[in-house]
mmCIF file of C-alpha atoms in Angstrom:
data_model
loop_
_atom_site.group_PDB
_atom_site.id
_atom_site.type_symbol
_atom_site.label_atom_id
_atom_site.label_comp_id
_atom_site.label_asym_id
_atom_site.label_seq_id
_atom_site.Cartn_x
_atom_site.Cartn_y
_atom_site.Cartn_z
ATOM 1 C CA MET A 1304 80.432 6.555 52.254
ATOM 2 C CA ILE A 1305 77.678 6.185 49.650
ATOM 3 C CA ARG A 1306 79.149 7.434 46.380
ATOM 4 C CA ARG A 1307 76.887 9.665 44.304
ATOM 5 C CA ALA A 1308 79.067 12.067 42.345
ATOM 6 C CA MET A 1309 82.640 13.171 41.830
ATOM 7 C CA VAL A 1310 82.396 16.797 42.934
ATOM 8 C CA VAL A 1311 83.887 17.942 46.228
ATOM 9 C CA CYS A 1312 83.074 21.283 47.844
ATOM 10 C CA LEU A 1313 85.768 23.296 49.553
ATOM 11 C CA SER A 1314 84.807 26.374 51.504
ATOM 12 C CA ALA A 1315 86.473 27.922 54.556
ATOM 13 C CA VAL A 1316 86.955 24.301 55.548
ATOM 14 C CA LEU A 1317 87.097 21.324 53.212
ATOM 15 C CA VAL A 1318 83.730 19.605 53.039
ATOM 16 C CA ALA A 1319 82.733 16.607 50.940
ATOM 17 C CA CYS A 1320 79.428 17.367 49.228
ATOM 18 C CA GLY A 1321 78.031 14.318 47.538
ATOM 19 C CA GLY A 1322 81.563 13.485 46.465
ATOM 20 C CA GLY A 1323 82.891 10.209 45.158
ATOM 21 C CA ASP A 1324 84.800 8.682 47.983
ATOM 22 C CA ASP A 1325 87.371 8.301 46.339
ATOM 23 C CA THR A 1326 87.526 7.288 46.340
ATOM 24 C CA ASP A 1327 90.136 5.541 45.976
ATOM 25 C CA ALA A 1328 92.031 5.559 47.424
ATOM 26 C CA GLY A 1329 92.761 4.909 47.127
ATOM 27 C CA GLY A 1330 96.203 3.592 46.576
ATOM 28 C CA ASP A 1331 99.384 4.791 45.035
ATOM 29 C CA GLY A 1332 101.038 4.202 41.714
ATOM 30 C CA GLY A 1333 103.169 1.383 43.122
ATOM 31 C CA ASN A 1334 100.279 -0.425 44.793
ATOM 32 C CA GLY A 1335 98.555 -1.996 41.802
ATOM 33 C CA GLY A 1336 97.413 -5.590 42.039
ATOM 34 C CA THR A 1337 95.533 -8.438 40.401
ATOM 35 C CA GLY A 1338 92.746 -10.807 41.335
ATOM 36 C CA SER A 1339 95.155 -12.661 43.635
ATOM 37 C CA ARG A 1340 95.557 -9.567 45.806
ATOM 38 C CA VAL A 1341 94.026 -10.040 49.261
ATOM 39 C CA HIS A 1342 92.247 -7.075 50.890
ATOM 40 C CA ARG A 1343 92.137 -7.035 54.706
ATOM 41 C CA TYR A 1344 89.935 -4.478 56.449
ATOM 42 C CA ALA A 1345 89.780 -3.098 59.982
ATOM 43 C CA GLU A 1346 87.601 -0.455 61.648
ATOM 44 C CA PHE A 1347 88.267 1.760 64.652
ATOM 45 C CA ALA A 1348 86.622 4.552 66.610
ATOM 46 C CA THR A 1349 86.965 7.808 64.690
ATOM 47 C CA ALA A 1350 89.576 10.231 66.020
ATOM 48 C CA SER A 1351 87.880 13.574 66.580
ATOM 49 C CA GLY A 1352 90.845 15.951 66.746
ATOM 50 C CA THR A 1353 93.576 16.613 64.192
ATOM 51 C CA ALA A 1354 96.421 15.362 66.395
ATOM 52 C CA ASP A 1355 94.602 12.142 67.327
ATOM 53 C CA PHE A 1356 93.601 11.606 63.697
ATOM 54 C CA ARG A 1357 97.214 12.016 62.545
ATOM 55 C CA THR A 1358 98.374 9.546 65.199
ATOM 56 C CA GLN A 1359 95.716 7.023 64.190
ATOM 57 C CA LEU A 1360 96.620 7.304 60.501
ATOM 58 C CA ASN A 1361 100.331 6.833 61.104
ATOM 59 C CA THR A 1362 99.859 4.024 63.615
ATOM 60 C CA GLN A 1363 97.793 2.051 61.124
ATOM 61 C CA GLY A 1364 99.938 3.175 58.185
ATOM 62 C CA ALA A 1365 103.050 1.727 59.803
ATOM 63 C CA LEU A 1366 101.213 -1.621 59.899
ATOM 64 C CA GLY A 1367 100.415 -1.371 56.187
ATOM 65 C CA TYR A 1368 96.820 -0.163 56.595
ATOM 66 C CA ARG A 1369 95.579 2.583 54.266
ATOM 67 C CA TYR A 1370 92.807 4.996 55.253
ATOM 68 C CA VAL A 1371 89.591 4.271 53.335
ATOM 69 C CA GLY A 1372 87.008 6.534 54.973
ATOM 70 C CA LEU A 1373 84.091 6.930 57.352
ATOM 71 C CA PRO A 1374 81.286 4.443 56.622
ATOM 72 C CA GLY A 1375 77.909 6.101 57.171
ATOM 73 C CA TYR A 1376 76.028 4.159 59.847
ATOM 74 C CA PRO A 1377 73.862 5.197 62.816
ATOM 75 C CA GLY A 1378 75.636 5.700 66.117
ATOM 76 C CA ALA A 1379 79.233 6.648 66.829
ATOM 77 C CA SER A 1380 81.412 7.270 63.777
ATOM 78 C CA ARG A 1381 83.880 4.538 62.791
ATOM 79 C CA THR A 1382 86.949 4.731 60.544
ATOM 80 C CA LEU A 1383 87.769 2.105 57.913
ATOM 81 C CA PHE A 1384 91.270 0.979 56.852
ATOM 82 C CA VAL A 1385 92.499 -1.580 54.303
ATOM 83 C CA ASN A 1386 95.720 -3.582 54.069
ATOM 84 C CA ASP A 1387 96.343 -4.946 50.562
ATOM 85 C CA ALA A 1388 99.946 -4.221 49.603
ATOM 86 C CA ALA A 1389 103.375 -5.057 51.018
ATOM 87 C CA VAL A 1390 104.116 -1.438 51.909
ATOM 88 C CA ALA A 1391 103.769 0.951 54.832
ATOM 89 C CA TYR A 1392 102.290 4.453 54.734
ATOM 90 C CA THR A 1393 103.222 7.817 56.222
ATOM 91 C CA TYR A 1394 100.533 10.470 56.682
ATOM 92 C CA GLU A 1395 100.500 14.209 57.202
ATOM 93 C CA VAL A 1396 97.392 16.198 58.163
ATOM 94 C CA LEU A 1397 97.792 19.900 57.399
ATOM 95 C CA ALA A 1398 95.628 22.882 58.247
ATOM 96 C CA THR A 1399 93.087 23.698 55.555
ATOM 97 C CA PRO A 1400 94.146 26.730 53.468
ATOM 98 C CA THR A 1401 91.727 29.639 53.275
ATOM 99 C CA THR A 1402 91.982 30.412 49.537
ATOM 100 C CA PRO A 1403 91.982 28.318 46.339
ATOM 101 C CA VAL A 1404 95.484 29.500 45.441
ATOM 102 C CA ALA A 1405 96.857 28.567 48.852
ATOM 103 C CA PHE A 1406 95.176 25.156 48.661
ATOM 104 C CA VAL A 1407 96.675 24.378 45.244
ATOM 105 C CA ASP A 1408 100.102 25.601 46.395
ATOM 106 C CA GLN A 1409 99.909 23.278 49.404
ATOM 107 C CA VAL A 1410 98.930 20.287 47.267
ATOM 108 C CA LYS A 1411 101.748 20.968 44.792
ATOM 109 C CA ALA A 1412 104.362 21.285 47.532
ATOM 110 C CA GLN A 1413 103.247 18.049 49.168
ATOM 111 C CA GLY A 1414 103.251 16.205 45.850
ATOM 112 C CA LEU A 1415 106.869 17.118 45.209
ATOM 113 C CA ARG A 1416 107.664 15.510 48.583
ATOM 114 C CA GLY A 1417 105.929 12.299 47.537
ATOM 115 C CA PHE A 1418 102.677 12.917 49.427
ATOM 116 C CA ARG A 1419 99.412 12.363 47.541
ATOM 117 C CA LEU A 1420 96.290 14.316 48.337
ATOM 118 C CA ALA A 1421 94.214 11.611 50.053
ATOM 119 C CA SER A 1422 91.301 13.249 51.878
ATOM 120 C CA TYR A 1423 89.884 16.391 53.430
ATOM 121 C CA ASP A 1424 87.435 17.072 56.219
ATOM 122 C CA ASP A 1425 87.059 19.357 59.231
ATOM 123 C CA ARG A 1426 90.209 17.848 60.796
ATOM 124 C CA GLY A 1427 92.411 19.061 57.956
ATOM 125 C CA VAL A 1428 93.845 18.041 54.583
ATOM 126 C CA VAL A 1429 95.214 14.493 54.564
ATOM 127 C CA TYR A 1430 98.288 13.531 52.545
ATOM 128 C CA ARG A 1431 99.636 9.982 52.172
ATOM 129 C CA LYS A 1432 103.054 8.692 51.132
ATOM 130 C CA VAL A 1433 104.246 5.136 50.597
ATOM 131 C CA THR A 1434 107.036 5.040 53.174
ATOM 132 C CA ASN A 1435 110.512 5.043 51.589
ATOM 133 C CA SER A 1436 109.039 5.382 48.073
ATOM 134 C CA THR A 1437 110.721 7.797 45.649
ATOM 135 C CA GLU A 1438 107.481 8.383 43.715
ATOM 136 C CA THR A 1439 106.435 12.033 43.468
ATOM 137 C CA PHE A 1440 103.302 13.754 42.190
ATOM 138 C CA THR A 1441 102.695 16.845 40.074
ATOM 139 C CA TYR A 1442 99.373 18.652 40.399
ATOM 140 C CA GLU A 1443 97.670 21.080 38.061
ATOM 141 C CA ALA A 1444 94.516 23.105 38.696
ATOM 142 C CA VAL A 1445 92.391 23.929 35.647
ATOM 143 C CA ASP A 1446 89.661 26.555 35.839
ATOM 144 C CA SER A 1447 86.239 25.037 35.309
ATOM 145 C CA VAL A 1448 82.512 25.616 35.716
ATOM 146 C CA ASP A 1449 79.770 23.814 37.595
ATOM 147 C CA HIS A 1450 79.829 20.431 35.825
ATOM 148 C CA ARG A 1451 76.074 20.144 36.206
ATOM 149 C CA GLY A 1452 75.926 22.645 33.357
ATOM 150 C CA LEU A 1453 78.778 21.104 31.358
ATOM 151 C CA PRO A 1454 78.012 18.907 28.308
ATOM 152 C CA TYR A 1455 79.444 15.444 28.874
ATOM 153 C CA ALA A 1456 81.311 15.557 25.533
ATOM 154 C CA THR A 1457 83.233 18.619 26.731
ATOM 155 C CA PHE A 1458 84.095 16.869 30.001
ATOM 156 C CA VAL A 1459 85.345 13.754 28.186
ATOM 157 C CA ALA A 1460 87.414 15.805 25.722
ATOM 158 C CA ASN A 1461 89.014 17.862 28.510
ATOM 159 C CA VAL A 1462 89.801 14.898 30.769
ATOM 160 C CA ASN A 1463 91.127 12.749 27.925
ATOM 161 C CA ALA A 1464 93.402 15.505 26.656
ATOM 162 C CA ARG A 1465 94.990 15.798 30.092
ATOM 163 C CA GLY A 1466 94.998 12.012 30.517
ATOM 164 C CA ALA A 1467 96.987 11.545 27.299
ATOM 165 C CA ALA A 1468 99.638 13.799 28.855
ATOM 166 C CA GLY A 1469 99.772 11.648 32.000
ATOM 167 C CA PHE A 1470 97.499 13.777 34.163
ATOM 168 C CA ARG A 1471 94.610 11.870 35.771
ATOM 169 C CA LEU A 1472 91.577 13.784 37.013
ATOM 170 C CA HIS A 1473 91.925 13.708 40.790
ATOM 171 C CA SER A 1474 88.810 15.648 41.747
ATOM 172 C CA GLU A 1475 86.467 18.444 40.766
ATOM 173 C CA LEU A 1476 86.575 21.128 43.420
ATOM 174 C CA ILE A 1477 84.586 24.123 44.598
ATOM 175 C CA PHE A 1478 86.355 26.564 46.869
ATOM 176 C CA GLY A 1479 84.502 29.697 47.948
ATOM 177 C CA GLY A 1480 82.370 29.584 44.802
ATOM 178 C CA VAL A 1481 85.378 28.999 42.509
ATOM 179 C CA PHE A 1482 85.200 25.845 40.355
ATOM 180 C CA PHE A 1483 88.366 24.069 39.253
ATOM 181 C CA ASP A 1484 89.508 20.588 38.254
ATOM 182 C CA LEU A 1485 92.542 19.135 40.006
ATOM 183 C CA TYR A 1486 94.758 16.818 37.952
ATOM 184 C CA GLU A 1487 97.494 14.542 39.279
ATOM 185 C CA LYS A 1488 100.536 13.128 37.475
ATOM 186 C CA SER A 1489 102.762 10.472 39.018
ATOM 187 C CA SER A 1490 106.505 10.220 38.405
ATOM 188 C CA THR A 1491 105.664 6.618 37.454
ATOM 189 C CA PRO A 1492 104.459 7.122 33.855
ATOM 190 C CA ALA A 1493 100.832 6.344 32.985
ATOM 191 C CA THR A 1494 98.148 7.694 30.657
ATOM 192 C CA TYR A 1495 94.388 7.688 31.135
ATOM 193 C CA ALA A 1496 91.067 7.913 29.295
ATOM 194 C CA VAL A 1497 87.443 8.212 30.386
ATOM 195 C CA ARG A 1498 84.076 7.538 28.810
ATOM 196 C CA VAL A 1499 80.501 8.030 29.978
ATOM 197 C CA GLU A 1500 77.321 6.014 29.732
ATOM 198 C CA ASP A 1501 73.617 6.359 30.537
ATOM 199 C CA VAL A 1502 72.211 4.980 33.759
ATOM 200 C CA ALA A 1503 70.588 1.571 33.195
ATOM 201 C CA ALA A 1504 66.951 0.926 34.079
ATOM 202 C CA THR A 1505 67.530 -1.888 36.594
ATOM 203 C CA GLU A 1506 70.138 -3.039 39.086
ATOM 204 C CA SER A 1507 70.974 -6.181 37.105
ATOM 205 C CA ALA A 1508 71.328 -4.221 33.861
ATOM 206 C CA GLN A 1509 73.610 -1.693 35.570
ATOM 207 C CA LEU A 1510 75.851 -4.408 37.010
ATOM 208 C CA ALA A 1511 76.037 -5.994 33.551
ATOM 209 C CA ARG A 1512 77.159 -2.649 32.126
ATOM 210 C CA PHE A 1513 79.807 -2.320 34.828
ATOM 211 C CA ASP A 1514 81.147 -5.728 33.782
ATOM 212 C CA THR A 1515 80.978 -4.923 30.060
ATOM 213 C CA ASN A 1516 83.030 -1.780 30.569
ATOM 214 C CA GLY A 1517 85.315 -3.643 32.953
ATOM 215 C CA GLN A 1518 86.083 -6.312 30.363
ATOM 216 C CA ALA A 1519 87.223 -3.459 28.082
ATOM 217 C CA GLY A 1520 89.569 -2.227 30.813
ATOM 218 C CA TYR A 1521 87.358 0.579 32.128
ATOM 219 C CA ARG A 1522 86.784 0.777 35.854
ATOM 220 C CA MET A 1523 83.637 2.470 37.089
ATOM 221 C CA ARG A 1524 84.517 5.820 38.656
ATOM 222 C CA GLY A 1525 81.090 7.032 39.751
ATOM 223 C CA ILE A 1526 77.865 8.687 38.704
ATOM 224 C CA HIS A 1527 78.177 12.289 37.596
ATOM 225 C CA ALA A 1528 75.743 15.136 36.958
ATOM 226 C CA PHE A 1529 76.145 16.749 33.518
ATOM 227 C CA ALA A 1530 74.026 19.152 31.510
ATOM 228 C CA GLU A 1531 72.307 16.117 29.956
ATOM 229 C CA GLY A 1532 71.596 14.545 33.357
ATOM 230 C CA ASP A 1533 73.226 11.863 35.499
ATOM 231 C CA LEU A 1534 75.703 9.608 33.672
ATOM 232 C CA TRP A 1535 78.179 6.948 34.806
ATOM 233 C CA VAL A 1536 81.868 7.749 34.302
ATOM 234 C CA PHE A 1537 84.354 4.965 33.511
ATOM 235 C CA GLU A 1538 88.134 5.302 33.556
ATOM 236 C CA ARG A 1539 90.971 3.342 31.931
ATOM 237 C CA ASP A 1540 94.745 3.229 32.262
ATOM 238 C CA THR A 1541 95.824 3.242 28.612
ATOM 239 C CA THR A 1542 99.463 2.235 29.107
ATOM 240 C CA LYS A 1543 100.713 -0.980 27.494
ATOM 241 C CA ALA A 1544 101.199 -2.592 30.914
ATOM 242 C CA ASN A 1545 97.428 -2.426 31.453
ATOM 243 C CA GLU A 1546 96.172 -3.312 27.972
ATOM 244 C CA LYS A 1547 94.805 -6.617 29.337
ATOM 245 C CA ALA A 1548 93.439 -5.215 32.617
ATOM 246 C CA THR A 1549 89.840 -6.141 33.428
ATOM 247 C CA PHE A 1550 87.342 -5.416 36.205
ATOM 248 C CA ARG A 1551 84.335 -7.406 37.441
ATOM 249 C CA TYR A 1552 81.688 -6.263 39.921
ATOM 250 C CA PHE A 1553 79.782 -7.977 42.726
ATOM 251 C CA ALA A 1554 76.893 -6.514 44.755
ATOM 252 C CA ASP A 1555 76.145 -7.565 48.336
ATOM 253 C CA PRO A 1556 73.215 -6.506 50.550
ATOM 254 C CA LEU A 1557 73.915 -3.305 52.445
ATOM 255 C CA VAL A 1558 74.963 -4.082 56.024
ATOM 256 C CA ALA A 1559 73.934 -2.090 59.093
ATOM 257 C CA SER A 1560 77.221 -1.373 60.890
ATOM 258 C CA ALA A 1561 80.925 -0.803 60.311
ATOM 259 C CA ALA A 1562 81.706 -4.072 62.095
ATOM 260 C CA ALA A 1563 79.383 -5.961 59.744
ATOM 261 C CA LEU A 1564 80.963 -4.190 56.768
ATOM 262 C CA VAL A 1565 84.430 -5.338 57.861
ATOM 263 C CA THR A 1566 83.195 -8.922 58.183
ATOM 264 C CA GLN A 1567 81.608 -8.744 54.732
ATOM 265 C CA ALA A 1568 84.575 -6.950 53.136
ATOM 266 C CA ASN A 1569 87.099 -9.396 54.581
ATOM 267 C CA GLY A 1570 85.090 -12.288 53.176
ATOM 268 C CA GLN A 1571 85.143 -10.689 49.734
ATOM 269 C CA GLY A 1572 88.716 -9.483 50.179
ATOM 270 C CA ALA A 1573 89.977 -13.019 50.764
ATOM 271 C CA SER A 1574 88.919 -13.728 47.160
ATOM 272 C CA GLY A 1575 90.696 -10.633 45.847
ATOM 273 C CA ARG A 1576 87.592 -8.442 45.705
ATOM 274 C CA GLY A 1577 88.046 -4.878 46.935
ATOM 275 C CA LEU A 1578 85.341 -2.639 48.360
ATOM 276 C CA GLU A 1579 84.221 -0.153 45.706
ATOM 277 C CA GLY A 1580 81.800 1.604 48.033
ATOM 278 C CA GLN A 1581 78.227 1.790 49.242
ATOM 279 C CA MET A 1582 76.404 2.517 45.998
ATOM 280 C CA ASN A 1583 72.912 3.640 45.058
ATOM 281 C CA LEU A 1584 71.974 1.510 42.036
ATOM 282 C CA PRO A 1585 68.937 1.881 39.719
ATOM 283 C CA GLY A 1586 65.609 1.136 41.342
ATOM 284 C CA GLY A 1587 66.621 2.891 44.563
ATOM 285 C CA VAL A 1588 68.644 -0.115 45.700
ATOM 286 C CA ALA A 1589 71.658 0.521 47.939
ATOM 287 C CA ARG A 1590 74.389 -2.120 47.795
ATOM 288 C CA ASP A 1591 77.874 -2.766 49.071
ATOM 289 C CA LEU A 1592 79.720 -3.012 45.758
ATOM 290 C CA TYR A 1593 82.976 -4.922 45.245
ATOM 291 C CA PHE A 1594 85.355 -5.078 42.281
ATOM 292 C CA LEU A 1595 87.827 -7.705 41.123
ATOM 293 C CA ALA A 1596 90.827 -6.403 39.161
ATOM 294 C CA ALA A 1597 92.853 -8.751 36.955
ATOM 295 C CA ASN A 1598 96.068 -8.197 34.970
ATOM 296 C CA CYS A 1599 96.152 -4.753 36.517
ATOM 297 C CA SER A 1600 98.861 -2.469 37.870
ATOM 298 C CA GLY A 1601 98.740 1.105 39.081
ATOM 299 C CA VAL A 1602 96.295 3.383 40.827
ATOM 300 C CA LEU A 1603 93.153 2.124 39.090
ATOM 301 C CA CYS A 1604 93.566 -1.303 40.718
ATOM 302 C CA ASP A 1605 93.284 0.060 44.245
ATOM 303 C CA VAL A 1606 90.562 0.351 46.845
ATOM 304 C CA ARG A 1607 89.708 4.028 46.827
ATOM 305 C CA GLY A 1608 89.666 6.440 49.718
ATOM 306 C CA PRO A 1609 87.374 9.306 50.756
ATOM 307 C CA SER A 1610 88.092 11.508 47.725
ATOM 308 C CA GLY A 1611 88.007 8.685 45.261
ATOM 309 C CA GLN A 1612 91.708 8.165 45.286
#
């Protein structure tokens, strides 16, 4: 679950390749919170088959637990969930399409039914809906290139143009050698903007930069490879409701098991701090990073899932 970049590879099956987990989930447009929001975590043995995975997701979803991802620790795989909103969730796990067009068509159809694209792995494509919510999602796929060769200014201009129209960058995808950017628009109106920044020289300097951007309403999204090199991407909800939103960051020592992560995350979560992810910070230091959102509503306030949503 260590977040390194925002790109996700899709081939004959959907495979995360150095992708941001996600992250969020991630939550949904109606799940936004503030610093008083409590995050409760739980971990379980990972379901290996599609049917068992679907059952696990819906069992936990009915209890208000949202799928976060698969923390990377030695030994048997474990699955992490979070409960931080007074809602329940319904999940669908569909077979992975075999072409980019079929994949986009599937995502669009699910969005119109109120199901967000939440994750993808060898068990299938995961979609999540806030149970009984009327919120729907519109998706657009925009042809792109390998972002490692894309100037960051072009990326920012493209993403901000779509963000001003209410479309948030969901993920950058590769499917059978075809590059495209997937944008998501909620029926709950919001607009978005991104900016990028150099990597700091030290861990403390990087955390300070996270906080500086956070005080301006920009949440850290992840580190991204551009033509100029690796840069941090920050994202803001530019609607009036979030003009006073802020984010603060807290780094804890990396723990050695999913059980220890849950203990750590629940301690932080009791103070309103959500798990941002296991992050590689400057100096080769890996940390469990937490964020505290204040005066915040909407998707950017949420703990993110495997695809950064």
